[in-house]
Coordinates of N, CA, C and O in Angstrom, one line a residue:
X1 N -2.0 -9.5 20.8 CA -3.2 -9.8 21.5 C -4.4 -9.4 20.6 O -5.4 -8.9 21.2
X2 N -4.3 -9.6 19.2 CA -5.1 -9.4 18.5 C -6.8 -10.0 18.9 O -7.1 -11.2 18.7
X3 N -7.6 -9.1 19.2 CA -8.9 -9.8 19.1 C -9.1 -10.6 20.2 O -10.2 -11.1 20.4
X4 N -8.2 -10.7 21.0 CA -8.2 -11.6 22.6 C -8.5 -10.6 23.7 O -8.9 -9.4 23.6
X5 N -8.2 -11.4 24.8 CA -8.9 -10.3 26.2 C -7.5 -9.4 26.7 O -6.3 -9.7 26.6
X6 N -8.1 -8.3 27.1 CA -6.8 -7.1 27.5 C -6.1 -7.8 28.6 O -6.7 -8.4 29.4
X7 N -4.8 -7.7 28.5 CA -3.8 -8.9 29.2 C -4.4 -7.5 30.8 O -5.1 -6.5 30.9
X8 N -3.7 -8.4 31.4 CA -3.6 -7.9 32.9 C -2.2 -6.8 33.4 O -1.0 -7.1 33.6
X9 N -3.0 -5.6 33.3 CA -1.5 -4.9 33.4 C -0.8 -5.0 35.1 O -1.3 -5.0 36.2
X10 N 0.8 -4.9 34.7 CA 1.5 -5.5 36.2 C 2.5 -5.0 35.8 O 2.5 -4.0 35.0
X11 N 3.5 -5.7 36.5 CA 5.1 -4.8 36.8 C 5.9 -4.5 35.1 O 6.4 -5.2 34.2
X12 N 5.7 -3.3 35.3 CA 6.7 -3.1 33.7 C 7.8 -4.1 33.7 O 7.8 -4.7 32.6
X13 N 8.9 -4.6 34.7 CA 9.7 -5.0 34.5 C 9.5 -6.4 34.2 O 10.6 -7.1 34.1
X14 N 8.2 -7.0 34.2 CA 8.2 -8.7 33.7 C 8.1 -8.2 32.1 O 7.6 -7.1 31.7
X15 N 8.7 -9.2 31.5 CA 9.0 -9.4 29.8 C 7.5 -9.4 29.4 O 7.2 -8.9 28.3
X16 N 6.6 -9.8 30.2 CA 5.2 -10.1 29.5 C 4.3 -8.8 29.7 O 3.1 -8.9 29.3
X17 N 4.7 -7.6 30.4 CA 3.9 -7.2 31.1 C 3.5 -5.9 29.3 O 4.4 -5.4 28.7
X18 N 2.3 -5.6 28.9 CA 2.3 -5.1 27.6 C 2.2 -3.3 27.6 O 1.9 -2.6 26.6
X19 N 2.5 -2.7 28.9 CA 3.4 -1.7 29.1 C 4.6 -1.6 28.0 O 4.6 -1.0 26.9
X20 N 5.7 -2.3 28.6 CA 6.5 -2.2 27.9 C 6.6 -2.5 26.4 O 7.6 -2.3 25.7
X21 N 5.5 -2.9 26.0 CA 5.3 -3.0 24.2 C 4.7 -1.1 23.7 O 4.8 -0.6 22.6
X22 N 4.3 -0.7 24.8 CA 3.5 0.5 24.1 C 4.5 2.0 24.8 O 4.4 3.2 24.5
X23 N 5.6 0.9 25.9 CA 6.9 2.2 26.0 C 7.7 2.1 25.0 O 8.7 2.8 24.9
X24 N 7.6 1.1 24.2 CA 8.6 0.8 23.2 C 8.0 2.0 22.1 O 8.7 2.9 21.6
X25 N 6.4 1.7 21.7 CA 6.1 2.4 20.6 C 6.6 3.8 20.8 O 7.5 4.2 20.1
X26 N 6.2 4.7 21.8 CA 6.4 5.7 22.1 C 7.8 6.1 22.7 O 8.0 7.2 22.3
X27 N 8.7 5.5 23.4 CA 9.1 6.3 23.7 C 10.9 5.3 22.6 O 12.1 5.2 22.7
X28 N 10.1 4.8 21.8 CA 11.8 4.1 20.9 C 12.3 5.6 19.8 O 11.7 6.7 19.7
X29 N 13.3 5.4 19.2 CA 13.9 6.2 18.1 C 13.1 7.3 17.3 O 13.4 8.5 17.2
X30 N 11.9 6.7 16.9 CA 11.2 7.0 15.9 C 9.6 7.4 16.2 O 9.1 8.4 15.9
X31 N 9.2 6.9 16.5 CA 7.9 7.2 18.0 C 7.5 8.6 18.8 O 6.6 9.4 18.7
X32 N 8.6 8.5 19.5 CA 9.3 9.9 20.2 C 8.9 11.0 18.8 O 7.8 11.4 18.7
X33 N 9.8 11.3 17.9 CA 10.2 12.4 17.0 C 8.5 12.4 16.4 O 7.8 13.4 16.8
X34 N 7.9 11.4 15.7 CA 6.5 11.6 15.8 C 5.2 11.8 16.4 O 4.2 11.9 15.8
X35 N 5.6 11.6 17.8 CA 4.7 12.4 18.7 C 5.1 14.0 18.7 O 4.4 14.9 18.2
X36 N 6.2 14.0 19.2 CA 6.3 15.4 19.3 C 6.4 16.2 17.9 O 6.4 17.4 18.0
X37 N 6.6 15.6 16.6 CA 6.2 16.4 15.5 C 5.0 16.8 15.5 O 5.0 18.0 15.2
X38 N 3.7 16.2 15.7 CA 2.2 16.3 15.8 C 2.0 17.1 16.8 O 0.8 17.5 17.1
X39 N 3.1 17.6 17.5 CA 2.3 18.5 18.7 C 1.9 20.2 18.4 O 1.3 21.0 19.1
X40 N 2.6 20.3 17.2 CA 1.7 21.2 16.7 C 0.5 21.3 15.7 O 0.0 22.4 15.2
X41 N -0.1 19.9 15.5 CA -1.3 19.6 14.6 C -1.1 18.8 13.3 O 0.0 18.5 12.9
X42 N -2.1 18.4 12.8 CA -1.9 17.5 11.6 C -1.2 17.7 10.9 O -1.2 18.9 10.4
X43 N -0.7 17.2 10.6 CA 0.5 16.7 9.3 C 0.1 16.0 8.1 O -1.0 15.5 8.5
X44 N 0.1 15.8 7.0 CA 0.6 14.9 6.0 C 1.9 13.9 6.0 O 3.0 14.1 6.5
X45 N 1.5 12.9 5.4 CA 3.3 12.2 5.3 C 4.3 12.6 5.3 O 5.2 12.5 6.1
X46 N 4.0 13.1 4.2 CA 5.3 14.0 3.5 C 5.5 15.5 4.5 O 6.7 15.8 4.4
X47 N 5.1 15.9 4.8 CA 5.1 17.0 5.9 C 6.1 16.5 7.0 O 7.2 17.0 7.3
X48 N 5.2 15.1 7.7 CA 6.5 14.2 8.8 C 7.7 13.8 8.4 O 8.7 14.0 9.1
X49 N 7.7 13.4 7.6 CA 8.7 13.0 6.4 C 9.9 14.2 6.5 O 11.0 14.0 7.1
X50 N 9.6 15.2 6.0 CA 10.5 16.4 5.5 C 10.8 16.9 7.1 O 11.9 17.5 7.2
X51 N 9.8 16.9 8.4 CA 10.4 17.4 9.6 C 11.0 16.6 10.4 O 11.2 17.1 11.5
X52 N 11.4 14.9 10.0 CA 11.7 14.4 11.1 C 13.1 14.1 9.8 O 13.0 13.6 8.7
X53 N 13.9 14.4 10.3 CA 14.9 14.3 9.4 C 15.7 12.7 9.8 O 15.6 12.2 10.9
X54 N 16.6 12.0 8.6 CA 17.0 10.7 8.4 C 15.6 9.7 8.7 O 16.2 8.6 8.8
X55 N 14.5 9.4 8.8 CA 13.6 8.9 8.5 C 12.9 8.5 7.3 O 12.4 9.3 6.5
X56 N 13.0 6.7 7.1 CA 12.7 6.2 5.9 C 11.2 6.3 5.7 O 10.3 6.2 6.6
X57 N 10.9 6.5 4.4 CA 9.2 6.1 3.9 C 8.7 5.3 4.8 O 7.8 5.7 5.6
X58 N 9.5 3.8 4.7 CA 9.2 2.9 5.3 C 9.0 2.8 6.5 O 8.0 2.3 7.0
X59 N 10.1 3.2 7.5 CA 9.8 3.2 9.0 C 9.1 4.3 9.3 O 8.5 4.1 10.3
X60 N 8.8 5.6 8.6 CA 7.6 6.3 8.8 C 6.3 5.9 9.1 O 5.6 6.3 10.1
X61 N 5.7 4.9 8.0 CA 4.5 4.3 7.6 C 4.5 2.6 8.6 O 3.6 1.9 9.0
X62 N 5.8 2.6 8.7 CA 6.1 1.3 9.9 C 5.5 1.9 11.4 O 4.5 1.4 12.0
X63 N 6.0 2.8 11.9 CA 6.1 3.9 12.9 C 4.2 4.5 12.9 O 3.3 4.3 13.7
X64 N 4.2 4.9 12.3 CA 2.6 5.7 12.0 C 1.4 4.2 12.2 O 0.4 4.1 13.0
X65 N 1.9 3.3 11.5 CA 0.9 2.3 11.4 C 0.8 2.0 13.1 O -0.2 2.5 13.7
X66 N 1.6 1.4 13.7 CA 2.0 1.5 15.4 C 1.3 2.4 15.8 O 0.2 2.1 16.3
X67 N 1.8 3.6 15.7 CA 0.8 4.2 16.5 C -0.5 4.4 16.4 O -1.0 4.7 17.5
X68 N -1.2 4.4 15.5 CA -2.5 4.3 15.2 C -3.3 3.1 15.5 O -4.5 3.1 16.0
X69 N -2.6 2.2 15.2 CA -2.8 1.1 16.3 C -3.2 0.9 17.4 O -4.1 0.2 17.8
X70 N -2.2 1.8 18.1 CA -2.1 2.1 19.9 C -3.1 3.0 20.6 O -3.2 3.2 21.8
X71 N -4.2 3.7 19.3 CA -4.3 4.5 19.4 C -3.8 6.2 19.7 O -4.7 7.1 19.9
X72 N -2.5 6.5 19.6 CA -2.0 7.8 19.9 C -2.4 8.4 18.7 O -2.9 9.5 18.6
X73 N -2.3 7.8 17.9 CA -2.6 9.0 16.6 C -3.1 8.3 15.5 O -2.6 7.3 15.0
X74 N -4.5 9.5 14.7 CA -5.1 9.7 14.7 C -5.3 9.7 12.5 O -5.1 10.7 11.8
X75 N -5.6 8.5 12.1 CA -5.2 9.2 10.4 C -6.6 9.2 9.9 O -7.5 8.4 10.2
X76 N -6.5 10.4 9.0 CA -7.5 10.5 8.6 C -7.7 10.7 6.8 O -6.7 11.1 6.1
X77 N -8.4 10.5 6.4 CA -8.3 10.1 4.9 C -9.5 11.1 4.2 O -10.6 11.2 4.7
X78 N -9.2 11.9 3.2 CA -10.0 12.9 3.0 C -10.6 12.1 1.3 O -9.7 11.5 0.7
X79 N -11.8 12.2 0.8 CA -12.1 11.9 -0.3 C -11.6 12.8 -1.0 O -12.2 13.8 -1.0
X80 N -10.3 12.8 -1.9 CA -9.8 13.6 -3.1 C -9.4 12.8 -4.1 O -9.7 11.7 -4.0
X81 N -8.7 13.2 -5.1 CA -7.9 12.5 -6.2 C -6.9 12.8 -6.3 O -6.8 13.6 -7.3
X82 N -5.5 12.5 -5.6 CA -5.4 11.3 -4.7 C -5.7 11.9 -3.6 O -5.7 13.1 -3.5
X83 N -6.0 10.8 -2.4 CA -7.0 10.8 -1.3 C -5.6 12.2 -0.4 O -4.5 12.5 -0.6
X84 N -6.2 12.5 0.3 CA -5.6 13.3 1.3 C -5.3 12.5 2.5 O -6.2 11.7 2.6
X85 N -4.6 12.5 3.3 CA -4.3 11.6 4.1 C -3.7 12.3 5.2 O -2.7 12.8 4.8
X86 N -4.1 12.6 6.9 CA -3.3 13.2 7.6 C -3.4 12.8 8.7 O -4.3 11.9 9.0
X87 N -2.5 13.2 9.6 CA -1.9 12.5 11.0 C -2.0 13.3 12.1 O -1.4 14.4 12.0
X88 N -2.8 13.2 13.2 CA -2.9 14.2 14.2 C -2.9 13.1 15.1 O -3.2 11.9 14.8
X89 N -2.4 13.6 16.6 CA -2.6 13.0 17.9 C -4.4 13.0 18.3 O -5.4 13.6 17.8
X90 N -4.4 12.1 19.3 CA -5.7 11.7 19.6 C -5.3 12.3 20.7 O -4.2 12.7 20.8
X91 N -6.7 12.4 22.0 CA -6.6 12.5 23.4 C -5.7 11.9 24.2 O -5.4 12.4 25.3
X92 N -5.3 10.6 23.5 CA -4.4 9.7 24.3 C -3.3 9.8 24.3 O -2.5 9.4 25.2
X93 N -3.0 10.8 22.7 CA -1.5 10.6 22.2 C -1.3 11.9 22.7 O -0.4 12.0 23.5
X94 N -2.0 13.2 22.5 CA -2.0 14.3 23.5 C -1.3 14.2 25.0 O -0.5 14.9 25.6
X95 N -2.2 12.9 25.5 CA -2.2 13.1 27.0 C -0.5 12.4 27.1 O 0.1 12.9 28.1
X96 N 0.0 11.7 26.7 CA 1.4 11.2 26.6 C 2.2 11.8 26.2 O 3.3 11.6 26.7
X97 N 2.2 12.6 25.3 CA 2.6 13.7 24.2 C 3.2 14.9 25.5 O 4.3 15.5 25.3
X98 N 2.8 15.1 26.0 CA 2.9 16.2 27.0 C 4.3 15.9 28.0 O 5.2 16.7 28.1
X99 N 4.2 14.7 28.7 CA 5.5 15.0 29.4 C 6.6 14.2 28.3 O 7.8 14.4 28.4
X100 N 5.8 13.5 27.4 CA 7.4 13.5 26.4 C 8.1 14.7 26.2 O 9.4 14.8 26.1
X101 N 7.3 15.7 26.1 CA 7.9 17.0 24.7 C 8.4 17.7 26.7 O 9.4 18.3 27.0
X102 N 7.6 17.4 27.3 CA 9.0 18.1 28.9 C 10.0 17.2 28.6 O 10.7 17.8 27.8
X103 N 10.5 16.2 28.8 CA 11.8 15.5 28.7 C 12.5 15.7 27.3 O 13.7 15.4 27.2
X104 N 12.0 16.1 26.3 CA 12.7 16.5 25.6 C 13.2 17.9 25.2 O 13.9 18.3 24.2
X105 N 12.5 18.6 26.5 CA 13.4 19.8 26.3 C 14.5 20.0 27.6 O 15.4 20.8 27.6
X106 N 14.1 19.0 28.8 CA 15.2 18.5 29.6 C 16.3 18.0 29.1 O 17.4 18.4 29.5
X107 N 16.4 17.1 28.1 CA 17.4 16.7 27.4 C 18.3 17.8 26.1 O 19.4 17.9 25.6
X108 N 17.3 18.4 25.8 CA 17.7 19.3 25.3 C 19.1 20.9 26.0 O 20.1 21.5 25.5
X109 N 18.2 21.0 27.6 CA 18.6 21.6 28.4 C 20.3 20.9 28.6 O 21.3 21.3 28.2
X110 N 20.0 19.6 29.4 CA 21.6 19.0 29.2 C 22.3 18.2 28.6 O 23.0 17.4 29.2
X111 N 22.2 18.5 27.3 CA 23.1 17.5 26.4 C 24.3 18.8 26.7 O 25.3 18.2 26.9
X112 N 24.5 19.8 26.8 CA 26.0 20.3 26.5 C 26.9 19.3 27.9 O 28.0 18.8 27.7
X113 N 26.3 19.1 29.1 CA 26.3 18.6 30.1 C 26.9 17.4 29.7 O 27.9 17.0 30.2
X114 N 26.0 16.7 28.8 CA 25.9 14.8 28.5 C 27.2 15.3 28.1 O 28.2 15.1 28.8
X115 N 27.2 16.0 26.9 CA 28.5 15.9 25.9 C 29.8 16.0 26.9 O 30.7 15.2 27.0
X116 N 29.8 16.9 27.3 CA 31.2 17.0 28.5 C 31.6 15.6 28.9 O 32.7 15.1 28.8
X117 N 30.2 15.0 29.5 CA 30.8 13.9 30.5 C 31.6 13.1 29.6 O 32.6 12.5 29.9
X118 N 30.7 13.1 28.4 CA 31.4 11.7 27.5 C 32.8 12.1 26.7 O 33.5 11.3 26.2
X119 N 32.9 13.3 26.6 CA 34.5 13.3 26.1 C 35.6 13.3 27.7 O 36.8 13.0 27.7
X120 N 34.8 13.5 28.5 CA 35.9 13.3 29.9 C 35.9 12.1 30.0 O 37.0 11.7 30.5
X121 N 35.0 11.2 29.8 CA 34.7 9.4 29.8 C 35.9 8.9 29.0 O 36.8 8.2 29.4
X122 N 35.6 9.8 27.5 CA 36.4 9.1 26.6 C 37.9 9.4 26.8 O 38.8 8.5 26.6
X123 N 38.2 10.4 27.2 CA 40.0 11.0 27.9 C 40.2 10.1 28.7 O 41.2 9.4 28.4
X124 N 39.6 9.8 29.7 CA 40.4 8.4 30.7 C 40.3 7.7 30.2 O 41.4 7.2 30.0
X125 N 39.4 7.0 29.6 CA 39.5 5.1 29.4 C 40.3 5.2 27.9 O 40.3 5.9 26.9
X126 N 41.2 4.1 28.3 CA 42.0 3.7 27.2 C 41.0 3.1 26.4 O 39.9 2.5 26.6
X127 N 41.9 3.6 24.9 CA 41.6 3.1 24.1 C 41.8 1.7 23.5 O 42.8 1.1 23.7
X128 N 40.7 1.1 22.6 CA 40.6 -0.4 22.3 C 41.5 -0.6 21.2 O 41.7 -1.7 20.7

């Protein structure tokens, strides 16, 4: 909806509704790990890079460009040789940022939990 009027927001669950384009940024694979990398303050690339581990250059700067977009966060470009370049959350990415990083210490709390179920899952069901 580049440059057009703000769609009309409605039920997450219609295909059209643009919720779901901005639960995708945030809360997909790669989104997630860089919000909550920022929640301790600006970063550099290479800073995100080195703490969000198996993350490509490319889907980094794929990922970053999105959100900056979305507004959640925040790049800022320092006049140097070569330029300084860093990544902080905005108020918005803050304000979303917050019950992400609760659910991810809920999930944190029960993955030993998840893990149980799915090797008891995997013990009954025959294998393919």
């Amino acid at each position: 909806m580049r440059g057009g009027a703000i769609p009309k927001l409605g039920d997450v669950f219609d295909r059209d509704c643009p919720v779901r384009t901005v639960l995708g940024h945030v809360a997909g694979r790669w989104g997630v790990l860089v919000l909550a990398a920022l929640d301790g303050g600006p970063l550099r690339f290479f800073e995100l890079h080195a703490r969000i581990g198996g993350i490509s250059d490319k889907m980094l700067s794929q990922t970053l460009r999105t959100l900056v977009r979305d507004g959640l966060v925040l790049r800022t470009v320092e006049p140097a040789s070569p330029p300084k370049v860093s990544y902080a959350l905005t108020l918005i990415g803050e304000d979303l940022n917050a019950p992400l990083l609760r659910l991810l210490d809920r999930i944190r709390e029960r993955t030993a939990d998840v893990l149980a179920a799915q090797q008891l899952h995997d013990r009954r069901s025959p294998t393919s």
